[in-house]
PDB file of C-alpha atoms and ligand atoms in Angstrom:
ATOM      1  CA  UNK W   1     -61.302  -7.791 -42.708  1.00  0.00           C
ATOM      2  CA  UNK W   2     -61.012  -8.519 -38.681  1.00  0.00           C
ATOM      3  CA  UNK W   3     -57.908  -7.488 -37.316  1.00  0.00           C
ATOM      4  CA  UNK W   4     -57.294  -9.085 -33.550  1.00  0.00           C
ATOM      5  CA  UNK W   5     -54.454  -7.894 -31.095  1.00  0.00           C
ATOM      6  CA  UNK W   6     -51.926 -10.678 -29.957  1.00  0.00           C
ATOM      7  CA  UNK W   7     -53.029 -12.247 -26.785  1.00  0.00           C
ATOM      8  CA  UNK W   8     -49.410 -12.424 -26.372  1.00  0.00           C
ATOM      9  CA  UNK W   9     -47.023  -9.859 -26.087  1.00  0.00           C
ATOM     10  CA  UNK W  10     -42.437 -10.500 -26.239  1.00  0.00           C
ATOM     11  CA  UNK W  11     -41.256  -7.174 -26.097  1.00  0.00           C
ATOM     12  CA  UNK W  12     -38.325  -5.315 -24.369  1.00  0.00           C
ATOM     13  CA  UNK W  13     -36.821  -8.816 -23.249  1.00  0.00           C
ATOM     14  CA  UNK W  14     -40.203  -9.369 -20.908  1.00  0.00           C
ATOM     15  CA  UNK W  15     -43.191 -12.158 -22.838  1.00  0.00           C
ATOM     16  CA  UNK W  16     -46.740 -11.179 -21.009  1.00  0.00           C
ATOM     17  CA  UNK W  17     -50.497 -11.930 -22.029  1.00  0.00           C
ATOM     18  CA  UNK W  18     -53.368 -14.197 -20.565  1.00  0.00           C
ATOM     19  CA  UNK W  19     -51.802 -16.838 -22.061  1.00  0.00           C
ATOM     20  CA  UNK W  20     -48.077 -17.032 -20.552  1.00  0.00           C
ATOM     21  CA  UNK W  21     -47.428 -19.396 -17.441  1.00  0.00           C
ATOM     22  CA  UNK W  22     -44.470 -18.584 -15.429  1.00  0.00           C
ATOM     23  CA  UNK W  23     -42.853 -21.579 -13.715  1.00  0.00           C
ATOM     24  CA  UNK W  24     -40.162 -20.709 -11.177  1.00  0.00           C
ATOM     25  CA  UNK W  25     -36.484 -23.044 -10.115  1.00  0.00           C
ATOM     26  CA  UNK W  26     -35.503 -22.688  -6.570  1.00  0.00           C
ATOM     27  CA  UNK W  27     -31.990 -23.340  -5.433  1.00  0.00           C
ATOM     28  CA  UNK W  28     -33.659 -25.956  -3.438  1.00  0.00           C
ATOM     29  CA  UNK W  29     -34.527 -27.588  -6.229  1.00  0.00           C
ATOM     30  CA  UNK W  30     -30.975 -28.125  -8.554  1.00  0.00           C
ATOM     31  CA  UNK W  31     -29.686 -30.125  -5.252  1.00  0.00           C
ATOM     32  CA  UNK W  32     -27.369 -32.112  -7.153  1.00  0.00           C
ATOM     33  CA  UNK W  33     -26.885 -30.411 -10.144  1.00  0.00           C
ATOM     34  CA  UNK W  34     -23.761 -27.752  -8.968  1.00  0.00           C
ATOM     35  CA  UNK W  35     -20.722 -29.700  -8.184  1.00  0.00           C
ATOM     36  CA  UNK W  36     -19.869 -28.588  -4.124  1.00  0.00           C
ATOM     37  CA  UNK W  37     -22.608 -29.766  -2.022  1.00  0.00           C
ATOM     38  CA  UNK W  38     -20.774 -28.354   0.947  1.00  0.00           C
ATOM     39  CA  UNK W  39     -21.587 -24.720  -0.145  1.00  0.00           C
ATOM     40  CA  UNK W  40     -24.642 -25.907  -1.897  1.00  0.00           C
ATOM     41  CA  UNK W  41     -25.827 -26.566   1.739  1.00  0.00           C
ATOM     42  CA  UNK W  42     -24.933 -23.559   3.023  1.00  0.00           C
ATOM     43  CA  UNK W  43     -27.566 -21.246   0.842  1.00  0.00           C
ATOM     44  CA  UNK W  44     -30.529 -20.543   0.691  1.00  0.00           C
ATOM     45  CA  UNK W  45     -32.498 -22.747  -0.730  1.00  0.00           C
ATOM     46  CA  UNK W  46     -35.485 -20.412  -1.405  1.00  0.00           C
ATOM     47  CA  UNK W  47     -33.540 -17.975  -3.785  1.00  0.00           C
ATOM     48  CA  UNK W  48     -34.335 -18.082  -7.437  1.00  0.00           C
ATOM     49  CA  UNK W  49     -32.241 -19.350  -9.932  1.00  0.00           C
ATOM     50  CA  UNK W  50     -34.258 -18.852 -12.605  1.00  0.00           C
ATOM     51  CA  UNK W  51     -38.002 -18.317 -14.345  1.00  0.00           C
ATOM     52  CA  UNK W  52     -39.208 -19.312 -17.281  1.00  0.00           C
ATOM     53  CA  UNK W  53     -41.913 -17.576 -18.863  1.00  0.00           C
ATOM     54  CA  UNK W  54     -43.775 -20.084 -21.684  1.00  0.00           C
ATOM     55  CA  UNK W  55     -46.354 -19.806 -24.237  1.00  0.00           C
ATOM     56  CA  UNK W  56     -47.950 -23.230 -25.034  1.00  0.00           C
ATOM     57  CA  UNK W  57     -50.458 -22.347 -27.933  1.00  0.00           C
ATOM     58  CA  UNK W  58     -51.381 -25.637 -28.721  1.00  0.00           C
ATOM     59  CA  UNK W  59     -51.528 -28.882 -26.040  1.00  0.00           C
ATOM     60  CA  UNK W  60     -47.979 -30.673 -25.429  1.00  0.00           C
ATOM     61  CA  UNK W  61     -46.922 -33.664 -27.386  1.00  0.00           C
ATOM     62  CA  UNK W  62     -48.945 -31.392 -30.166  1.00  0.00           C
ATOM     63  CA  UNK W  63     -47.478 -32.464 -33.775  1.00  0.00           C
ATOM     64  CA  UNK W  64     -46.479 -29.963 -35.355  1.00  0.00           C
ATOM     65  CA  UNK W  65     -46.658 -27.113 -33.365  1.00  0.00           C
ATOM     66  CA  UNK W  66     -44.467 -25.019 -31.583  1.00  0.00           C
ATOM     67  CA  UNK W  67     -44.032 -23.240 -28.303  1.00  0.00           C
ATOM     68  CA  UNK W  68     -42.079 -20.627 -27.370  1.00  0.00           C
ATOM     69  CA  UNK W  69     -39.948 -19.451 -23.832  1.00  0.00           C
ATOM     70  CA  UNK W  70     -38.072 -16.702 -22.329  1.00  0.00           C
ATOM     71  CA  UNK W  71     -35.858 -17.462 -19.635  1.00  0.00           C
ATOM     72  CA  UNK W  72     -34.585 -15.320 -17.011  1.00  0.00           C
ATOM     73  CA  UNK W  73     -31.474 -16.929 -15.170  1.00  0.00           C
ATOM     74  CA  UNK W  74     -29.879 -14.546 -12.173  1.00  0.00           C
ATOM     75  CA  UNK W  75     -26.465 -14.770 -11.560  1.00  0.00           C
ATOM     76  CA  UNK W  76     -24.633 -16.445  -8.332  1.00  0.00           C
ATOM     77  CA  UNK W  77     -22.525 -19.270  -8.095  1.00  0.00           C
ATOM     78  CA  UNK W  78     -22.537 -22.411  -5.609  1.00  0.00           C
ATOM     79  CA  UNK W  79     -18.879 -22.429  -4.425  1.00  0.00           C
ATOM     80  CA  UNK W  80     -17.065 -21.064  -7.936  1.00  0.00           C
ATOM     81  CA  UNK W  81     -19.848 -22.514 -10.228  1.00  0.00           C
ATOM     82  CA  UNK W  82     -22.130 -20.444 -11.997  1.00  0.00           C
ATOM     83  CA  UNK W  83     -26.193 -20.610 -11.251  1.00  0.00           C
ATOM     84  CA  UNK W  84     -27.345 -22.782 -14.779  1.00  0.00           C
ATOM     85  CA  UNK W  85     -30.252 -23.907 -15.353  1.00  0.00           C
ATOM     86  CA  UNK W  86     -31.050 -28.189 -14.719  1.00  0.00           C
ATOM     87  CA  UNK W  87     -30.222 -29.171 -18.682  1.00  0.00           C
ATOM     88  CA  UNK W  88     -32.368 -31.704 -20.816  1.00  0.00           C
ATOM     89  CA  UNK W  89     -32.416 -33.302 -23.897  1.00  0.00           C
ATOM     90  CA  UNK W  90     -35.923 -33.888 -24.990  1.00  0.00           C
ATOM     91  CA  UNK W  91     -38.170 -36.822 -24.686  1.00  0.00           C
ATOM     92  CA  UNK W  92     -38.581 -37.274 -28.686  1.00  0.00           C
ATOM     93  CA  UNK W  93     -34.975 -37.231 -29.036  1.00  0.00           C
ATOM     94  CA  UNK W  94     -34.163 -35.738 -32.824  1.00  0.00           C
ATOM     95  CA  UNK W  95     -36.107 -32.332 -32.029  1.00  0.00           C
ATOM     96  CA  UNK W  96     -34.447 -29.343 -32.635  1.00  0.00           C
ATOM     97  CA  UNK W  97     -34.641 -25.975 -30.745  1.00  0.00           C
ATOM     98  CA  UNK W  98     -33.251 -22.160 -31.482  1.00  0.00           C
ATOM     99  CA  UNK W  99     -32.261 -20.283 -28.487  1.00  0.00           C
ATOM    100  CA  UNK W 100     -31.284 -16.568 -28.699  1.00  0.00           C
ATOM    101  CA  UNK W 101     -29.884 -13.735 -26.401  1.00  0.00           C
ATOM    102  CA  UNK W 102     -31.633 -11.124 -25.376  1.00  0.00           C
ATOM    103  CA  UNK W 103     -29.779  -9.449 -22.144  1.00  0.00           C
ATOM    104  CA  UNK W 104     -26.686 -10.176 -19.971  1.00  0.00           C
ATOM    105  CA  UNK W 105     -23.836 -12.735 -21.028  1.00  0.00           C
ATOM    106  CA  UNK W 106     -23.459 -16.889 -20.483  1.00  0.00           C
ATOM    107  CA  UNK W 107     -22.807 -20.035 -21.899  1.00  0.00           C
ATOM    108  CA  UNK W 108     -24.721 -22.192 -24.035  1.00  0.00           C
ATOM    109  CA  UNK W 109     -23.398 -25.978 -23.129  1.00  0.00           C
ATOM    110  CA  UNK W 110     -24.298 -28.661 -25.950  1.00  0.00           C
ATOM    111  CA  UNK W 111     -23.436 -32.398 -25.278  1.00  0.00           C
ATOM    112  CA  UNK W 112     -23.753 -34.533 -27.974  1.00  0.00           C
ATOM    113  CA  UNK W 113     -24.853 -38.518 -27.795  1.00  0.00           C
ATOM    114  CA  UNK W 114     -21.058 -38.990 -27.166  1.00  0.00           C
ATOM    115  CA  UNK W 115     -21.176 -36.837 -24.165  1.00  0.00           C
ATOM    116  CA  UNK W 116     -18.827 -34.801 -26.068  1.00  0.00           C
ATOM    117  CA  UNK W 117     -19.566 -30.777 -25.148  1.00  0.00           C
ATOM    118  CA  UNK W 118     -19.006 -28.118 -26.644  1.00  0.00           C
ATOM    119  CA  UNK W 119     -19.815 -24.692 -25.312  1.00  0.00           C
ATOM    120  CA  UNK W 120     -21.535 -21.462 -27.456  1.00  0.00           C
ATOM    121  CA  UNK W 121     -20.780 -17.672 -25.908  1.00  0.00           C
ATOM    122  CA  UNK W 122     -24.610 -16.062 -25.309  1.00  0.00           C
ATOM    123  CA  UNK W 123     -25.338 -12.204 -25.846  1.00  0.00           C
ATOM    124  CA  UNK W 124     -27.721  -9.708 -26.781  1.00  0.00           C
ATOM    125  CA  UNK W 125     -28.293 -11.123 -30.414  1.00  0.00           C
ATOM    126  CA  UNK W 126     -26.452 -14.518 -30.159  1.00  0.00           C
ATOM    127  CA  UNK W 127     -28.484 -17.525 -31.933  1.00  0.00           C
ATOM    128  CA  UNK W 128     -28.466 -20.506 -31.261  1.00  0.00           C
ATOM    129  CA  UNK W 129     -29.328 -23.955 -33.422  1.00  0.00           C
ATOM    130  CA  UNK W 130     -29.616 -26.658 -30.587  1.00  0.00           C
ATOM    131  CA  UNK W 131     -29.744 -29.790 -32.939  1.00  0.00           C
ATOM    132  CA  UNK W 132     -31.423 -32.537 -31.997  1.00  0.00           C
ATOM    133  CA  UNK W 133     -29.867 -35.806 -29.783  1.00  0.00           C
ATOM    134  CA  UNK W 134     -28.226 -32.553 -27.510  1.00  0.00           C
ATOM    135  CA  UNK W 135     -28.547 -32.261 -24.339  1.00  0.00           C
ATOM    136  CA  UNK W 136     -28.927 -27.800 -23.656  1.00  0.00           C
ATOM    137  CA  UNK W 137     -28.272 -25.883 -20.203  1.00  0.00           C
ATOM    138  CA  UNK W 138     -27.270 -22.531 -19.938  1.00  0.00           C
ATOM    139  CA  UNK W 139     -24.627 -21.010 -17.410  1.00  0.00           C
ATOM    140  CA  UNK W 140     -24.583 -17.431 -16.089  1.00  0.00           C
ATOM    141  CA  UNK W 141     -21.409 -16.055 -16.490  1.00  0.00           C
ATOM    142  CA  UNK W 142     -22.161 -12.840 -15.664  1.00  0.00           C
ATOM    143  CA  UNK W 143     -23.173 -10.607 -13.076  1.00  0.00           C
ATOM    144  CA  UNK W 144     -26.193  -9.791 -14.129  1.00  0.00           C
ATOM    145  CA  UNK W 145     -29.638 -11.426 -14.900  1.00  0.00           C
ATOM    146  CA  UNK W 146     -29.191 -13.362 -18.314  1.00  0.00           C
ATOM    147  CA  UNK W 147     -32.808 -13.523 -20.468  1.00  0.00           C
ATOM    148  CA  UNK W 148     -32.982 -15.774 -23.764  1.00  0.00           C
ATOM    149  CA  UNK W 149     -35.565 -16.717 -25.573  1.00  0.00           C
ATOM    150  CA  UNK W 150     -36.364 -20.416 -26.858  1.00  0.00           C
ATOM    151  CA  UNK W 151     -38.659 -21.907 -29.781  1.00  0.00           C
ATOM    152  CA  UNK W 152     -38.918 -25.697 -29.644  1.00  0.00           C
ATOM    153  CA  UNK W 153     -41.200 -28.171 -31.062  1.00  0.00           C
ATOM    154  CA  UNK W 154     -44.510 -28.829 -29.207  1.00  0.00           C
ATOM    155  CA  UNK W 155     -44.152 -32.582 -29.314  1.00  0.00           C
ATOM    156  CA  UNK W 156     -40.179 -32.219 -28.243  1.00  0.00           C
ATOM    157  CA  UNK W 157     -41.151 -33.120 -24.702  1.00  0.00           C
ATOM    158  CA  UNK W 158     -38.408 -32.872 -21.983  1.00  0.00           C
ATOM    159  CA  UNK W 159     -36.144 -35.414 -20.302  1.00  0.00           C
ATOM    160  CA  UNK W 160     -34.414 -34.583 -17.150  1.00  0.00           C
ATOM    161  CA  UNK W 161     -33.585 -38.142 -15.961  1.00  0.00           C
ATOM    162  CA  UNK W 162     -30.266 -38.436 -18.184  1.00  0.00           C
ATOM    163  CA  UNK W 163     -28.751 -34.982 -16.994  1.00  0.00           C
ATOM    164  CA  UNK W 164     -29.787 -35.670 -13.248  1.00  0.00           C
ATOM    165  CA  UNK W 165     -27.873 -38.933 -13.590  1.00  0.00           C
ATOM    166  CA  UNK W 166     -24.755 -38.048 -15.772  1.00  0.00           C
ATOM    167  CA  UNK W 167     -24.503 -34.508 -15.490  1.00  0.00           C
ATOM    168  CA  UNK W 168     -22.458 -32.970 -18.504  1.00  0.00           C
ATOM    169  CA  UNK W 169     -19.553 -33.792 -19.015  1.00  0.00           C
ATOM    170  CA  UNK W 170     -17.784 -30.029 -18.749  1.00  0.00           C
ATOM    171  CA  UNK W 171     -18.482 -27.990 -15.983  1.00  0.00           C
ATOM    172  CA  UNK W 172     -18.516 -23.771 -16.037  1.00  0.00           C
ATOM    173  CA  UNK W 173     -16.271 -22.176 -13.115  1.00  0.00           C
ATOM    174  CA  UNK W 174     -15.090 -18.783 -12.045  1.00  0.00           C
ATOM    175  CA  UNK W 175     -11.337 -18.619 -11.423  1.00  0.00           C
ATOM    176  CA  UNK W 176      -9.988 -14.916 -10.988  1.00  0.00           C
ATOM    177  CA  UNK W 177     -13.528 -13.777 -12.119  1.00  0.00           C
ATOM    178  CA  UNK W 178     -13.320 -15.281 -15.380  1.00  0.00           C
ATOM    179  CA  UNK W 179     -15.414 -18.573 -16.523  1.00  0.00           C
ATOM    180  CA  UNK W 180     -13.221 -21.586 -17.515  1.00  0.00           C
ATOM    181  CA  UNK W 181     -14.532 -24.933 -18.826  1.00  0.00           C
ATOM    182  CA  UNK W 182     -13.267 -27.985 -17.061  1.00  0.00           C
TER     183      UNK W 182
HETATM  184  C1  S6P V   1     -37.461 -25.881 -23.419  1.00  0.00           C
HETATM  185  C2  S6P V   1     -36.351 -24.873 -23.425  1.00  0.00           C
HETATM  186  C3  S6P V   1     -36.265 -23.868 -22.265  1.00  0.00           C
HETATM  187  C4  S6P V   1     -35.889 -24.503 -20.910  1.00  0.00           C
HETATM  188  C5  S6P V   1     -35.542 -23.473 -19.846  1.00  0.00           C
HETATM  189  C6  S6P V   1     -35.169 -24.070 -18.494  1.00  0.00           C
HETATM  190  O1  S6P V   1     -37.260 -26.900 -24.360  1.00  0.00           O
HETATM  191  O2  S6P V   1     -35.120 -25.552 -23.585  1.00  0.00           O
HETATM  192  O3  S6P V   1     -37.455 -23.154 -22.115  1.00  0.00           O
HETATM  193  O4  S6P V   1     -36.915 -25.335 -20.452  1.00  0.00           O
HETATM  194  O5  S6P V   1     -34.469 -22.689 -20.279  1.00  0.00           O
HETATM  195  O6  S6P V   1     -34.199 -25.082 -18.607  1.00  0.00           O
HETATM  196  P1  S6P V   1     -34.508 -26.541 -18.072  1.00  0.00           P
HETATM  197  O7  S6P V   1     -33.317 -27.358 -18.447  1.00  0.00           O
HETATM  198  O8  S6P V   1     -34.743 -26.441 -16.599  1.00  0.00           O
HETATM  199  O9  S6P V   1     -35.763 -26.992 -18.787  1.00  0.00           O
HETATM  200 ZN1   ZN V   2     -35.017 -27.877 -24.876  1.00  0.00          ZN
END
């Protein structure tokens, strides 16, 4: 019997092997996404936001694969909103995705085709069923980094364009040190 070692590795909250590509999110690059552009302007743009850390086993727009992401999102805010990530829904619209908490605390927001959203605490061991037609971002609410991990389908695909347009329709702010949803 051959036994082989995992080219990949997800342990302690950290996913590393030959195989993982690491894409990073500038502030510079969520220019429109936080609500005061004012203070938006005012930072700087080359701090992180967030990383995410993906294995792609098989090519995208695969059937019937999967792929799999950790995401590290630092806390800040722009004005009193919290650093989140840009939000999608994906390109083949009914695919599904689990999300799960892994370190520090947030928000899960979930906008359904109604733009109705609804909003799911994150911690160590939260899960999260992201059904499909929903568009996902998650909000730091905390003052540390927050890490999740994802599993989606490989032919899911991403769309930015309706988030970058609409936005959500709730937004995640600090008042007295304490997130609210307005
Ligand atoms: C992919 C999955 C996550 C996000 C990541 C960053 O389907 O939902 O890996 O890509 O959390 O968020 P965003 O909205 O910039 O893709
Ligand atoms: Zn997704």
């Amino acid at each position: 019997m051959e036994v082989v070692t995992p080219v990949t590795i997800f342990q302690n909250a950290l996913l590393s092997g030959a195989e993982v590509v690491r894409s990073v999110k500038l502030l510079s690059q969520l220019k429109g996404v936080f609500e005061d552009e004012a203070a938006f302007e005012k930072m700087d743009g080359d701090q992180v936001v967030y990383e995410v850390d993906a294995w792609l086993p098989v090519a995208e727009g695969t059937e019937g694969g999967l792929f799999f992401g950790l995401t590290h999102l630092y806390p800040g805010t722009v004005g009193d909103e919290y650093f989140m990530t840009r939000g999608h829904v994906h390109a083949v619209e009914n695919r599904a995705e689990y999300y799960w908490g892994l370190e520090g605390e947030g928000l899960l927001l979930l906008m359904d085709s109604n733009r109705h959203t609804r909003a799911e605490r994150m911690f160590p061991g939260s899960l999260h069923y992201i059904p499909g037609y929903t568009a996902h971002r998650v909000v730091n609410t905390g003052d540390s980094v927050l890490r999740f991990g994802a599993c989606w389908p490989s032919d899911a695909g991403h769309n930015y364009e309706v988030i970058d347009k609409n936005g959500f329709s709730r937004r995640v702010k600090s008042s007295d040190n304490e997130p609210v949803l307005l």
